[in-house]
Amino acid sequence: MPTAFTHGFVAFALGKTAAAAKMPLRFWALSVLCAVLPDADVIGFRYGIRYGDMLGHRGFSHSLLFALLLGMLAVFLFFSDVPKFSKKWWAFAAYFFVVTTSHGLLDAMTTGGLGIGFFIPFDNTRYFLPWRPVAVSAIRLSKFFSLSSMHVLGSEFIWVWIPAMLLPAGAWIWRRK
């Protein structure tokens, strides 16, 4: 998996790309939360949930259904000022869906793990993208702060951070025209 820093940075880049206007703090906080939350599934290890189980790491919480439900829940709970199910409401829901989905897509680009359960609970198959340039990060926090994590961060900078910075730059140029 990429680091939480990278998932958060991608959320920020997507927000800067999607939002032409100044957005409230809750928008940015929810963006990062939606991008990072799928990895909360590692808590399951403590309760005997195995990696490859439906609720295991990179399972349901990395699925498209989870991203859709979380995106809708974020708007429902934190954007009550937006009329329910209006065009703006669905635009926010779609945005938070994309931000949450970015987590699984980034994980599917890594060199380790069992793959991503994009279609759980309908299909338990785990998938990777055909191109996997991002070095996998350690799951355990104690192993994260090691010399090998520098290799991971370097990989993420090249393959995720630089392209992510190009998204808002491109959107800015597009809006200026």
mmCIF file of N, CA and C in Angstrom, residues 97-152:
data_model
loop_
_atom_site.group_PDB
_atom_site.id
_atom_site.type_symbol
_atom_site.label_atom_id
_atom_site.label_comp_id
_atom_site.label_asym_id
_atom_site.label_seq_id
_atom_site.Cartn_x
_atom_site.Cartn_y
_atom_site.Cartn_z
ATOM 1 N N PHE A 97 -16.635 9.726 -3.779
ATOM 2 C CA PHE A 97 -16.494 8.381 -4.329
ATOM 3 C C PHE A 97 -15.139 8.253 -5.036
ATOM 4 N N VAL A 98 -14.801 9.207 -5.879
ATOM 5 C CA VAL A 98 -13.535 9.169 -6.615
ATOM 6 C C VAL A 98 -12.349 9.222 -5.652
ATOM 7 N N VAL A 99 -12.437 10.086 -4.649
ATOM 8 C CA VAL A 99 -11.343 10.195 -3.677
ATOM 9 C C VAL A 99 -11.155 8.875 -2.938
ATOM 10 N N THR A 100 -12.248 8.250 -2.526
ATOM 11 C CA THR A 100 -12.153 6.970 -1.821
ATOM 12 C C THR A 100 -11.646 5.882 -2.760
ATOM 13 N N THR A 101 -12.114 5.874 -3.976
ATOM 14 C CA THR A 101 -11.672 4.888 -4.972
ATOM 15 C C THR A 101 -10.190 5.034 -5.280
ATOM 16 N N SER A 102 -9.676 6.259 -5.190
ATOM 17 C CA SER A 102 -8.248 6.475 -5.467
ATOM 18 C C SER A 102 -7.373 5.612 -4.562
ATOM 19 N N HIS A 103 -7.851 5.329 -3.366
ATOM 20 C CA HIS A 103 -7.076 4.509 -2.433
ATOM 21 C C HIS A 103 -6.821 3.123 -3.027
ATOM 22 N N GLY A 104 -7.886 2.459 -3.449
ATOM 23 C CA GLY A 104 -7.736 1.125 -4.028
ATOM 24 C C GLY A 104 -6.917 1.134 -5.307
ATOM 25 N N LEU A 105 -7.107 2.151 -6.127
ATOM 26 C CA LEU A 105 -6.336 2.239 -7.372
ATOM 27 C C LEU A 105 -4.842 2.383 -7.095
ATOM 28 N N LEU A 106 -4.513 3.221 -6.125
ATOM 29 C CA LEU A 106 -3.093 3.370 -5.759
ATOM 30 C C LEU A 106 -2.539 2.061 -5.207
ATOM 31 N N ASP A 107 -3.311 1.397 -4.351
ATOM 32 C CA ASP A 107 -2.859 0.123 -3.798
ATOM 33 C C ASP A 107 -2.677 -0.927 -4.896
ATOM 34 N N ALA A 108 -3.508 -0.859 -5.923
ATOM 35 C CA ALA A 108 -3.415 -1.820 -7.027
ATOM 36 C C ALA A 108 -2.186 -1.578 -7.891
ATOM 37 N N MET A 109 -1.513 -0.459 -7.669
ATOM 38 C CA MET A 109 -0.286 -0.135 -8.409
ATOM 39 C C MET A 109 0.969 -0.544 -7.648
ATOM 40 N N THR A 110 0.804 -1.164 -6.477
ATOM 41 C CA THR A 110 1.961 -1.498 -5.650
ATOM 42 C C THR A 110 2.519 -2.874 -5.981
ATOM 43 N N THR A 111 3.712 -3.107 -5.473
ATOM 44 C CA THR A 111 4.445 -4.351 -5.761
ATOM 45 C C THR A 111 4.161 -5.473 -4.776
ATOM 46 N N GLY A 112 3.256 -5.274 -3.841
ATOM 47 C CA GLY A 112 3.036 -6.315 -2.843
ATOM 48 C C GLY A 112 1.581 -6.517 -2.497
ATOM 49 N N GLY A 113 1.334 -7.509 -1.667
ATOM 50 C CA GLY A 113 -0.005 -7.797 -1.197
ATOM 51 C C GLY A 113 -0.710 -8.845 -2.038
ATOM 52 N N LEU A 114 -2.002 -8.997 -1.768
ATOM 53 C CA LEU A 114 -2.812 -10.008 -2.447
ATOM 54 C C LEU A 114 -3.715 -9.416 -3.515
ATOM 55 N N GLY A 115 -3.666 -8.128 -3.722
ATOM 56 C CA GLY A 115 -4.540 -7.475 -4.680
ATOM 57 C C GLY A 115 -5.675 -6.757 -3.979
ATOM 58 N N ILE A 116 -6.516 -6.119 -4.774
ATOM 59 C CA ILE A 116 -7.594 -5.284 -4.261
ATOM 60 C C ILE A 116 -8.937 -5.895 -4.613
ATOM 61 N N GLY A 117 -9.826 -5.948 -3.647
ATOM 62 C CA GLY A 117 -11.170 -6.497 -3.851
ATOM 63 C C GLY A 117 -12.135 -5.443 -4.360
ATOM 64 N N PHE A 118 -11.918 -4.947 -5.554
ATOM 65 C CA PHE A 118 -12.743 -3.872 -6.103
ATOM 66 C C PHE A 118 -14.228 -4.205 -6.142
ATOM 67 N N PHE A 119 -14.574 -5.459 -6.373
ATOM 68 C CA PHE A 119 -15.977 -5.816 -6.593
ATOM 69 C C PHE A 119 -16.607 -6.580 -5.433
ATOM 70 N N ILE A 120 -15.914 -6.654 -4.304
ATOM 71 C CA ILE A 120 -16.488 -7.257 -3.096
ATOM 72 C C ILE A 120 -17.696 -6.399 -2.706
ATOM 73 N N PRO A 121 -18.818 -6.946 -2.341
ATOM 74 C CA PRO A 121 -19.141 -8.313 -1.965
ATOM 75 C C PRO A 121 -19.674 -9.175 -3.111
ATOM 76 N N PHE A 122 -19.697 -8.647 -4.334
ATOM 77 C CA PHE A 122 -20.254 -9.385 -5.472
ATOM 78 C C PHE A 122 -19.272 -10.389 -6.052
ATOM 79 N N ASP A 123 -17.989 -10.088 -5.923
ATOM 80 C CA ASP A 123 -16.927 -10.961 -6.448
ATOM 81 C C ASP A 123 -15.728 -10.791 -5.515
ATOM 82 N N ASN A 124 -15.244 -11.881 -4.948
ATOM 83 C CA ASN A 124 -14.140 -11.814 -3.981
ATOM 84 C C ASN A 124 -12.758 -11.810 -4.619
ATOM 85 N N THR A 125 -12.699 -11.781 -5.944
ATOM 86 C CA THR A 125 -11.406 -11.773 -6.638
ATOM 87 C C THR A 125 -10.631 -10.511 -6.278
ATOM 88 N N ARG A 126 -9.327 -10.673 -6.088
ATOM 89 C CA ARG A 126 -8.436 -9.538 -5.817
ATOM 90 C C ARG A 126 -7.690 -9.201 -7.103
ATOM 91 N N TYR A 127 -7.541 -7.900 -7.344
ATOM 92 C CA TYR A 127 -6.937 -7.434 -8.588
ATOM 93 C C TYR A 127 -5.754 -6.509 -8.339
ATOM 94 N N PHE A 128 -4.816 -6.526 -9.271
ATOM 95 C CA PHE A 128 -3.759 -5.529 -9.383
ATOM 96 C C PHE A 128 -3.917 -4.870 -10.739
ATOM 97 N N LEU A 129 -3.375 -3.685 -10.906
ATOM 98 C CA LEU A 129 -3.299 -3.087 -12.227
ATOM 99 C C LEU A 129 -2.148 -3.750 -12.978
ATOM 100 N N PRO A 130 -2.180 -3.755 -14.290
ATOM 101 C CA PRO A 130 -1.094 -4.399 -15.049
ATOM 102 C C PRO A 130 0.255 -3.719 -14.833
ATOM 103 N N TRP A 131 0.226 -2.459 -14.482
ATOM 104 C CA TRP A 131 1.450 -1.683 -14.270
ATOM 105 C C TRP A 131 1.565 -1.400 -12.781
ATOM 106 N N ARG A 132 2.629 -1.868 -12.135
ATOM 107 C CA ARG A 132 2.765 -1.776 -10.673
ATOM 108 C C ARG A 132 4.119 -1.173 -10.292
ATOM 109 N N PRO A 133 4.299 0.131 -10.491
ATOM 110 C CA PRO A 133 5.597 0.748 -10.234
ATOM 111 C C PRO A 133 5.832 1.199 -8.794
ATOM 112 N N VAL A 134 4.790 1.242 -7.967
ATOM 113 C CA VAL A 134 4.902 1.816 -6.622
ATOM 114 C C VAL A 134 5.343 0.747 -5.625
ATOM 115 N N ALA A 135 6.430 1.023 -4.928
ATOM 116 C CA ALA A 135 6.915 0.095 -3.891
ATOM 117 C C ALA A 135 5.885 0.018 -2.768
ATOM 118 N N VAL A 136 5.656 -1.191 -2.281
ATOM 119 C CA VAL A 136 4.656 -1.378 -1.226
ATOM 120 C C VAL A 136 5.221 -0.918 0.116
ATOM 121 N N SER A 137 4.373 -0.252 0.900
ATOM 122 C CA SER A 137 4.749 0.244 2.224
ATOM 123 C C SER A 137 4.478 -0.829 3.279
ATOM 124 N N ALA A 138 5.205 -0.768 4.354
ATOM 125 C CA ALA A 138 4.990 -1.704 5.470
ATOM 126 C C ALA A 138 3.642 -1.427 6.119
ATOM 127 N N ILE A 139 2.957 -2.474 6.532
ATOM 128 C CA ILE A 139 1.686 -2.318 7.235
ATOM 129 C C ILE A 139 1.938 -1.899 8.676
ATOM 130 N N ARG A 140 2.931 -2.512 9.304
ATOM 131 C CA ARG A 140 3.225 -2.216 10.706
ATOM 132 C C ARG A 140 3.939 -0.877 10.836
ATOM 133 N N LEU A 141 3.458 -0.072 11.752
ATOM 134 C CA LEU A 141 4.033 1.248 11.976
ATOM 135 C C LEU A 141 5.498 1.164 12.390
ATOM 136 N N SER A 142 5.848 0.147 13.171
ATOM 137 C CA SER A 142 7.230 -0.005 13.629
ATOM 138 C C SER A 142 8.183 -0.240 12.462
ATOM 139 N N LYS A 143 7.698 -0.912 11.420
ATOM 140 C CA LYS A 143 8.540 -1.170 10.253
ATOM 141 C C LYS A 143 8.535 0.005 9.277
ATOM 142 N N PHE A 144 7.515 0.855 9.400
ATOM 143 C CA PHE A 144 7.424 1.986 8.489
ATOM 144 C C PHE A 144 8.602 2.939 8.651
ATOM 145 N N PHE A 145 8.991 3.177 9.876
ATOM 146 C CA PHE A 145 10.084 4.106 10.146
ATOM 147 C C PHE A 145 11.427 3.384 10.086
ATOM 148 N N SER A 146 11.762 2.898 8.914
ATOM 149 C CA SER A 146 13.014 2.187 8.705
ATOM 150 C C SER A 146 13.662 2.713 7.433
ATOM 151 N N LEU A 147 14.849 2.227 7.151
ATOM 152 C CA LEU A 147 15.573 2.660 5.959
ATOM 153 C C LEU A 147 14.823 2.277 4.682
ATOM 154 N N SER A 148 14.142 1.139 4.695
ATOM 155 C CA SER A 148 13.412 0.721 3.497
ATOM 156 C C SER A 148 12.253 1.654 3.174
ATOM 157 N N SER A 149 11.754 2.367 4.178
ATOM 158 C CA SER A 149 10.650 3.293 3.903
ATOM 159 C C SER A 149 11.107 4.468 3.036
ATOM 160 N N MET A 150 12.389 4.785 3.045
ATOM 161 C CA MET A 150 12.893 5.844 2.160
ATOM 162 C C MET A 150 12.741 5.428 0.697
ATOM 163 N N HIS A 151 12.953 4.151 0.428
ATOM 164 C CA HIS A 151 12.754 3.625 -0.925
ATOM 165 C C HIS A 151 11.281 3.758 -1.321
ATOM 166 N N VAL A 152 10.389 3.455 -0.397
ATOM 167 C CA VAL A 152 8.953 3.547 -0.645
ATOM 168 C C VAL A 152 8.566 4.998 -0.928
#
